[in-house]
Amino acid sequence: MNADRLPPVAPEVTATLVEGLSPRLRKRLDAAVTKLAARPVHRDGDTTTIEVDDETELRLHARGGVVAQVEDVTCGCLLAPACVHRAAAACAAPTADLAPEPAEQPTPEAAGPASADAATGSGAVATHPASVTDQATAMVPASAAHRSSGTDSPPGPGPAPGLTPDAGPAPPETATPDQRAAADALWAAGAAVLEAGVDGAGAVAQSALLRAAHTARLRHLPRAAGAALSVVTLLRAARASDPSYRTAELVTALAELLGTARRVATATGTELAAVRGRVRRPYSPDGSLRLYGLFTEPVVTDSGHGGVRTWVAGADGRLFTVGDVAPGGVGRALGVADRAVRLGDTALTHRELGRAGLAVSGATVSPDGRLGAGKSVKAVTARGAAWTEPPLAALWETPPAEQAARALRSTSRYADPDGTGSDLLFLDVELLGAVREPGGTCLLALGDGGVPVRLTAADDEPALAHRDNLALLAAAPGTRLRIIGRLIPAAHPRLTLLACSHPTGEGTIDLGLDRLRRADLPDPAAPAHFAPPQPAGPGEQSPLYLLERRVEQTVPAGRAALGMLGDVTAETRRIRRGGLPTAAGLLTALCASAAQRERDNFGRLLPADTDGFAAYWLAAARYSAAVSESLCSAAWNPTGEGRGVSGGPPAAAARPAV
C-alpha cells in the first residue's frame, strides 16, 4: 500500500485514535502499520477501503478531501472500535495540512488569492494536496489571529482596561499561560523524539507530536505546530526508507521545533508575533506594477507535484513570481510552461512572460513576492527588457558579496520567517570548465572580483534540460555569460544554475526548459574541459564538521548512541586549533550530557535528563548553522574581510542565541 493512496488525516484524529489504545495494543502499533501497508487499497469517491484480511475491511471517509473526525475511520473487525487497525491506518496515511486558526471572518485587507506554487514556499512541510492548488484561500487577519477563549490576552500592545492614554504605554505583549503550556508540550514531545532517535520514534511518539501540534494550533502557535508536523512527516519518511529523506532536513526541523517552543515563554512584542507565526501568508494590495520578465524555472517536488515559476522584476528592482504548480510531476512541469499565465487578461505563456513584460493594475502581493490572481487584478502584455537594459541591468550591478548576504538572510534555517528577500544571485562570470567532486561533476566559473563559483544543476531529472545544458557549457571554457542562480549555503561560493545569457550573446536561456546545442557554443567541436583542481578555502578547512556530524548522529540513533562515544578530547582539541572554542565547548557538553546517567541509593539508574540533553543539542545545532552561514558569507568576499582567526567565522557568529 502506498501512503499517497490514502487520504490525509487530521493530526488530532491520529492522536486521539492512538491515545485510545490499550498499553498492549500500543506496543503492537508499529507492527500493525507495517502489516497494513502491504494490504490492497481501493478508492471510491470520498471513501478509501483497506482490506485488512479476506473478511475485514477498514474504511476512511474523507469528506472534503480530509479525514477530519475520529468517526470517519471505521473497521469491521470484532474488536472495533477499540482495535489497532483504525490507529494503524491513521498513522500510515499522510498528515493533513494545518487548517486555518479559529477566528472571526477576515477583513477584506487580510483576504487574497493564494498562489498555485504554495507547495514550494517556505514554512512547514505541506502534505495536503489541496494546499497546493487552492486559488482563493481566506487569510486570517492579524487582529483576529490572536483571539480565543479562556485566558488569551488581547492581540497586540495597547492600553490595559481602566487606563487612559495619559497613563503611559502598556507593557509589551507576552504569551498567555495556555500558549506557554502548549509550547511546553511541544518541547517535551520534541525532546522525546531526540532521546529515542528515528528508530525509537514510532507511531506512539509521533502521535504525541501530533497532539501537541493540534493544541498549539488552537492556542494560535502555527509556526511551532507546523514545525511539529514537519518532524512527523520526516520521521515517517526516514522509517519508511524513503530515498528522498535527508537527515539534515530532520535536524533542521527538530531544531526549529525546539527553538520555537523555547522562545514562546520569553518573547515579547514583535518577536512574539514572529515566534507565533501564521498559517497563511496574506496578500496585500500593491497598486499598479510595471513588470519585466527574467526567466522561467520548472518546479518538480518529491510529493509528485509539478509546474513552473516565472520570475519578473519591477521597475524598482523588486522580484516577483507567477507560479502554476499542481499534482502531475515532471510531465506537468514541461506542459505548463507553454500554457497561458493565470494573471489578468494576458495571453502570454510562462515561457513568453520570462522574456516579455506586464502592466498590472490592482496587484496583490504576498510577503515573499508571489503575485495574486484574484478577479480584481488586471494585467496586459507590455514590452520587456533585455538583461543588459534598465531596469534589469541594475540587478547585476550589486556586488556579489552583498547579494550573497541578502540571499543568506532569505535562506537562513532558523531566521524568523518575514517572507522578504530572495535567494537568487545575478552574476557576470567566465566559464573555466568542469570540476570533479565526490558527489558528481559541477561547472566552475570565475566571478567578478576573482571569486571562483561552482555551478550545479538545479534538478537531475533527465526529462529536464538542466544536466545536459551544464555538460555543454563545460565544453566552452573562456565564454563569458550573465547568469542567474540560486544560492547553495556552503563553505565555498556555490549556486544552482537557473538561467543564463545565450553563449552567442543573443537572447537568454531557461536552463531547465530550453536545450542548448553544440552549434550554440563558440567552438562546437570542443570536448568537455576540466578545470584544474581548486585549493580549499578557509571555510572548507574548518573543523566545524566535527560538531555537525555529532549533531546529525543523534537524530537517527538517539541520545544513547552519542553517550557511547567515550573521550572526545582529540576532536575538541582539533576544533580549538581551528579557532572555534565555543564549538569545542558545545561538543564536550553535548557528549557529557548524553553519557550522564545517575543512580539512586540502591544503585538503580534514574531517568535520563531529557530536557538537559535537548537543550545542549539545540545549542549545538543552532551554533553550527550560524557558523556555517557565516563561513558561506565570508567565502563570497574576495578580500576575505570579516573572517575570524584561522579562517573562522566573524566574531558576531561565535555565540548565537538559542
mmCIF file with all atom_site columns, C-alpha atoms in Angstrom, residues 185-288:
data_model
loop_
_atom_site.group_PDB
_atom_site.id
_atom_site.type_symbol
_atom_site.label_atom_id
_atom_site.label_alt_id
_atom_site.label_comp_id
_atom_site.label_asym_id
_atom_site.label_entity_id
_atom_site.label_seq_id
_atom_site.pdbx_PDB_ins_code
_atom_site.Cartn_x
_atom_site.Cartn_y
_atom_site.Cartn_z
_atom_site.occupancy
_atom_site.B_iso_or_equiv
_atom_site.pdbx_formal_charge
_atom_site.auth_seq_id
_atom_site.auth_comp_id
_atom_site.auth_asym_id
_atom_site.auth_atom_id
_atom_site.pdbx_PDB_model_num
ATOM 1   C CA . ALA A 1 185 ? 4.112  20.130 25.400  1.00 0.00 ? 185 ALA A CA 1
ATOM 2   C CA . LEU A 1 186 ? 5.826  20.664 22.041  1.00 0.00 ? 186 LEU A CA 1
ATOM 3   C CA . TRP A 1 187 ? 9.220  20.842 23.741  1.00 0.00 ? 187 TRP A CA 1
ATOM 4   C CA . ALA A 1 188 ? 8.560  17.610 25.666  1.00 0.00 ? 188 ALA A CA 1
ATOM 5   C CA . ALA A 1 189 ? 7.412  15.772 22.529  1.00 0.00 ? 189 ALA A CA 1
ATOM 6   C CA . GLY A 1 190 ? 10.391 17.013 20.507  1.00 0.00 ? 190 GLY A CA 1
ATOM 7   C CA . ALA A 1 191 ? 12.853 16.134 23.282  1.00 0.00 ? 191 ALA A CA 1
ATOM 8   C CA . ALA A 1 192 ? 11.373 12.616 23.457  1.00 0.00 ? 192 ALA A CA 1
ATOM 9   C CA . VAL A 1 193 ? 11.996 12.148 19.725  1.00 0.00 ? 193 VAL A CA 1
ATOM 10  C CA . LEU A 1 194 ? 15.575 13.343 20.150  1.00 0.00 ? 194 LEU A CA 1
ATOM 11  C CA . GLU A 1 195 ? 16.028 10.968 23.076  1.00 0.00 ? 195 GLU A CA 1
ATOM 12  C CA . ALA A 1 196 ? 14.759 7.937  21.151  1.00 0.00 ? 196 ALA A CA 1
ATOM 13  C CA . GLY A 1 197 ? 16.087 8.755  17.676  1.00 0.00 ? 197 GLY A CA 1
ATOM 14  C CA . VAL A 1 198 ? 14.395 7.800  14.426  1.00 0.00 ? 198 VAL A CA 1
ATOM 15  C CA . ASP A 1 199 ? 14.490 4.086  15.237  1.00 0.00 ? 199 ASP A CA 1
ATOM 16  C CA . GLY A 1 200 ? 12.651 4.608  18.518  1.00 0.00 ? 200 GLY A CA 1
ATOM 17  C CA . ALA A 1 201 ? 10.245 7.343  17.423  1.00 0.00 ? 201 ALA A CA 1
ATOM 18  C CA . GLY A 1 202 ? 7.416  5.117  16.261  1.00 0.00 ? 202 GLY A CA 1
ATOM 19  C CA . ALA A 1 203 ? 3.712  5.782  15.929  1.00 0.00 ? 203 ALA A CA 1
ATOM 20  C CA . VAL A 1 204 ? 3.205  6.491  19.638  1.00 0.00 ? 204 VAL A CA 1
ATOM 21  C CA . ALA A 1 205 ? 5.911  9.163  19.770  1.00 0.00 ? 205 ALA A CA 1
ATOM 22  C CA . GLN A 1 206 ? 4.569  10.650 16.533  1.00 0.00 ? 206 GLN A CA 1
ATOM 23  C CA . SER A 1 207 ? 1.031  10.804 17.932  1.00 0.00 ? 207 SER A CA 1
ATOM 24  C CA . ALA A 1 208 ? 2.344  12.795 20.906  1.00 0.00 ? 208 ALA A CA 1
ATOM 25  C CA . LEU A 1 209 ? 3.811  15.300 18.453  1.00 0.00 ? 209 LEU A CA 1
ATOM 26  C CA . LEU A 1 210 ? 0.533  15.435 16.516  1.00 0.00 ? 210 LEU A CA 1
ATOM 27  C CA . ARG A 1 211 ? -1.462 16.059 19.702  1.00 0.00 ? 211 ARG A CA 1
ATOM 28  C CA . ALA A 1 212 ? 0.943  18.818 20.735  1.00 0.00 ? 212 ALA A CA 1
ATOM 29  C CA . ALA A 1 213 ? 0.730  20.340 17.240  1.00 0.00 ? 213 ALA A CA 1
ATOM 30  C CA . HIS A 1 214 ? -3.070 20.355 17.349  1.00 0.00 ? 214 HIS A CA 1
ATOM 31  C CA . THR A 1 215 ? -3.073 22.034 20.759  1.00 0.00 ? 215 THR A CA 1
ATOM 32  C CA . ALA A 1 216 ? -0.521 24.596 19.588  1.00 0.00 ? 216 ALA A CA 1
ATOM 33  C CA . ARG A 1 217 ? -2.683 25.467 16.586  1.00 0.00 ? 217 ARG A CA 1
ATOM 34  C CA . LEU A 1 218 ? -5.701 26.029 18.824  1.00 0.00 ? 218 LEU A CA 1
ATOM 35  C CA . ARG A 1 219 ? -3.538 28.294 21.003  1.00 0.00 ? 219 ARG A CA 1
ATOM 36  C CA . HIS A 1 220 ? -2.506 30.328 17.923  1.00 0.00 ? 220 HIS A CA 1
ATOM 37  C CA . LEU A 1 221 ? 1.059  28.999 17.602  1.00 0.00 ? 221 LEU A CA 1
ATOM 38  C CA . PRO A 1 222 ? 1.017  27.891 13.947  1.00 0.00 ? 222 PRO A CA 1
ATOM 39  C CA . ARG A 1 223 ? 4.783  28.219 13.437  1.00 0.00 ? 223 ARG A CA 1
ATOM 40  C CA . ALA A 1 224 ? 5.609  25.696 16.145  1.00 0.00 ? 224 ALA A CA 1
ATOM 41  C CA . ALA A 1 225 ? 2.680  23.482 15.109  1.00 0.00 ? 225 ALA A CA 1
ATOM 42  C CA . GLY A 1 226 ? 3.920  23.464 11.511  1.00 0.00 ? 226 GLY A CA 1
ATOM 43  C CA . ALA A 1 227 ? 7.417  22.517 12.672  1.00 0.00 ? 227 ALA A CA 1
ATOM 44  C CA . ALA A 1 228 ? 5.958  19.577 14.615  1.00 0.00 ? 228 ALA A CA 1
ATOM 45  C CA . LEU A 1 229 ? 4.097  18.337 11.534  1.00 0.00 ? 229 LEU A CA 1
ATOM 46  C CA . SER A 1 230 ? 7.324  18.639 9.531   1.00 0.00 ? 230 SER A CA 1
ATOM 47  C CA . VAL A 1 231 ? 9.105  16.457 12.094  1.00 0.00 ? 231 VAL A CA 1
ATOM 48  C CA . VAL A 1 232 ? 6.358  13.818 11.881  1.00 0.00 ? 232 VAL A CA 1
ATOM 49  C CA . THR A 1 233 ? 6.462  13.809 8.076   1.00 0.00 ? 233 THR A CA 1
ATOM 50  C CA . LEU A 1 234 ? 10.255 13.406 8.051   1.00 0.00 ? 234 LEU A CA 1
ATOM 51  C CA . LEU A 1 235 ? 10.177 10.702 10.742  1.00 0.00 ? 235 LEU A CA 1
ATOM 52  C CA . ARG A 1 236 ? 7.757  8.679  8.645   1.00 0.00 ? 236 ARG A CA 1
ATOM 53  C CA . ALA A 1 237 ? 9.923  9.150  5.554   1.00 0.00 ? 237 ALA A CA 1
ATOM 54  C CA . ALA A 1 238 ? 13.015 8.013  7.473   1.00 0.00 ? 238 ALA A CA 1
ATOM 55  C CA . ARG A 1 239 ? 11.331 4.939  8.937   1.00 0.00 ? 239 ARG A CA 1
ATOM 56  C CA . ALA A 1 240 ? 9.941  4.015  5.501   1.00 0.00 ? 240 ALA A CA 1
ATOM 57  C CA . SER A 1 241 ? 13.422 4.329  3.915   1.00 0.00 ? 241 SER A CA 1
ATOM 58  C CA . ASP A 1 242 ? 12.145 6.993  1.538   1.00 0.00 ? 242 ASP A CA 1
ATOM 59  C CA . PRO A 1 243 ? 15.020 7.762  -0.883  1.00 0.00 ? 243 PRO A CA 1
ATOM 60  C CA . SER A 1 244 ? 14.212 11.486 -0.737  1.00 0.00 ? 244 SER A CA 1
ATOM 61  C CA . TYR A 1 245 ? 14.761 11.627 3.040   1.00 0.00 ? 245 TYR A CA 1
ATOM 62  C CA . ARG A 1 246 ? 17.785 13.581 4.297   1.00 0.00 ? 246 ARG A CA 1
ATOM 63  C CA . THR A 1 247 ? 18.963 13.545 7.910   1.00 0.00 ? 247 THR A CA 1
ATOM 64  C CA . ALA A 1 248 ? 19.952 17.213 7.653   1.00 0.00 ? 248 ALA A CA 1
ATOM 65  C CA . GLU A 1 249 ? 16.321 18.123 6.962   1.00 0.00 ? 249 GLU A CA 1
ATOM 66  C CA . LEU A 1 250 ? 15.158 16.369 10.125  1.00 0.00 ? 250 LEU A CA 1
ATOM 67  C CA . VAL A 1 251 ? 17.918 18.096 12.109  1.00 0.00 ? 251 VAL A CA 1
ATOM 68  C CA . THR A 1 252 ? 16.644 21.464 10.868  1.00 0.00 ? 252 THR A CA 1
ATOM 69  C CA . ALA A 1 253 ? 13.000 20.610 11.589  1.00 0.00 ? 253 ALA A CA 1
ATOM 70  C CA . LEU A 1 254 ? 13.756 19.366 15.114  1.00 0.00 ? 254 LEU A CA 1
ATOM 71  C CA . ALA A 1 255 ? 15.879 22.413 15.921  1.00 0.00 ? 255 ALA A CA 1
ATOM 72  C CA . GLU A 1 256 ? 13.151 24.706 14.570  1.00 0.00 ? 256 GLU A CA 1
ATOM 73  C CA . LEU A 1 257 ? 10.552 22.931 16.725  1.00 0.00 ? 257 LEU A CA 1
ATOM 74  C CA . LEU A 1 258 ? 12.617 23.009 19.927  1.00 0.00 ? 258 LEU A CA 1
ATOM 75  C CA . GLY A 1 259 ? 13.893 26.554 19.378  1.00 0.00 ? 259 GLY A CA 1
ATOM 76  C CA . THR A 1 260 ? 10.457 27.990 18.637  1.00 0.00 ? 260 THR A CA 1
ATOM 77  C CA . ALA A 1 261 ? 8.868  26.180 21.584  1.00 0.00 ? 261 ALA A CA 1
ATOM 78  C CA . ARG A 1 262 ? 11.521 27.542 23.951  1.00 0.00 ? 262 ARG A CA 1
ATOM 79  C CA . ARG A 1 263 ? 11.181 31.140 22.701  1.00 0.00 ? 263 ARG A CA 1
ATOM 80  C CA . VAL A 1 264 ? 7.429  31.303 23.322  1.00 0.00 ? 264 VAL A CA 1
ATOM 81  C CA . ALA A 1 265 ? 7.886  31.841 27.057  1.00 0.00 ? 265 ALA A CA 1
ATOM 82  C CA . THR A 1 266 ? 10.414 34.683 26.702  1.00 0.00 ? 266 THR A CA 1
ATOM 83  C CA . ALA A 1 267 ? 9.419  36.505 23.516  1.00 0.00 ? 267 ALA A CA 1
ATOM 84  C CA . THR A 1 268 ? 7.507  39.785 23.676  1.00 0.00 ? 268 THR A CA 1
ATOM 85  C CA . GLY A 1 269 ? 6.022  42.284 21.235  1.00 0.00 ? 269 GLY A CA 1
ATOM 86  C CA . THR A 1 270 ? 7.086  41.893 17.619  1.00 0.00 ? 270 THR A CA 1
ATOM 87  C CA . GLU A 1 271 ? 9.383  38.971 18.459  1.00 0.00 ? 271 GLU A CA 1
ATOM 88  C CA . LEU A 1 272 ? 6.393  37.113 19.909  1.00 0.00 ? 272 LEU A CA 1
ATOM 89  C CA . ALA A 1 273 ? 4.439  37.723 16.698  1.00 0.00 ? 273 ALA A CA 1
ATOM 90  C CA . ALA A 1 274 ? 7.293  36.178 14.690  1.00 0.00 ? 274 ALA A CA 1
ATOM 91  C CA . VAL A 1 275 ? 7.513  33.208 17.075  1.00 0.00 ? 275 VAL A CA 1
ATOM 92  C CA . ARG A 1 276 ? 3.775  32.626 16.840  1.00 0.00 ? 276 ARG A CA 1
ATOM 93  C CA . GLY A 1 277 ? 3.825  32.762 13.049  1.00 0.00 ? 277 GLY A CA 1
ATOM 94  C CA . ARG A 1 278 ? 0.730  32.412 10.911  1.00 0.00 ? 278 ARG A CA 1
ATOM 95  C CA . VAL A 1 279 ? -0.911 29.614 8.962   1.00 0.00 ? 279 VAL A CA 1
ATOM 96  C CA . ARG A 1 280 ? -1.344 31.525 5.721   1.00 0.00 ? 280 ARG A CA 1
ATOM 97  C CA . ARG A 1 281 ? 0.582  34.459 4.323   1.00 0.00 ? 281 ARG A CA 1
ATOM 98  C CA . PRO A 1 282 ? -1.807 37.289 3.483   1.00 0.00 ? 282 PRO A CA 1
ATOM 99  C CA . TYR A 1 283 ? -1.817 39.045 0.137   1.00 0.00 ? 283 TYR A CA 1
ATOM 100 C CA . SER A 1 284 ? -1.829 42.827 0.335   1.00 0.00 ? 284 SER A CA 1
ATOM 101 C CA . PRO A 1 285 ? -2.717 45.375 -2.377  1.00 0.00 ? 285 PRO A CA 1
ATOM 102 C CA . ASP A 1 286 ? 0.272  46.818 -4.230  1.00 0.00 ? 286 ASP A CA 1
ATOM 103 C CA . GLY A 1 287 ? -1.396 49.138 -6.722  1.00 0.00 ? 287 GLY A CA 1
ATOM 104 C CA . SER A 1 288 ? -0.065 49.266 -10.282 1.00 0.00 ? 288 SER A CA 1
#
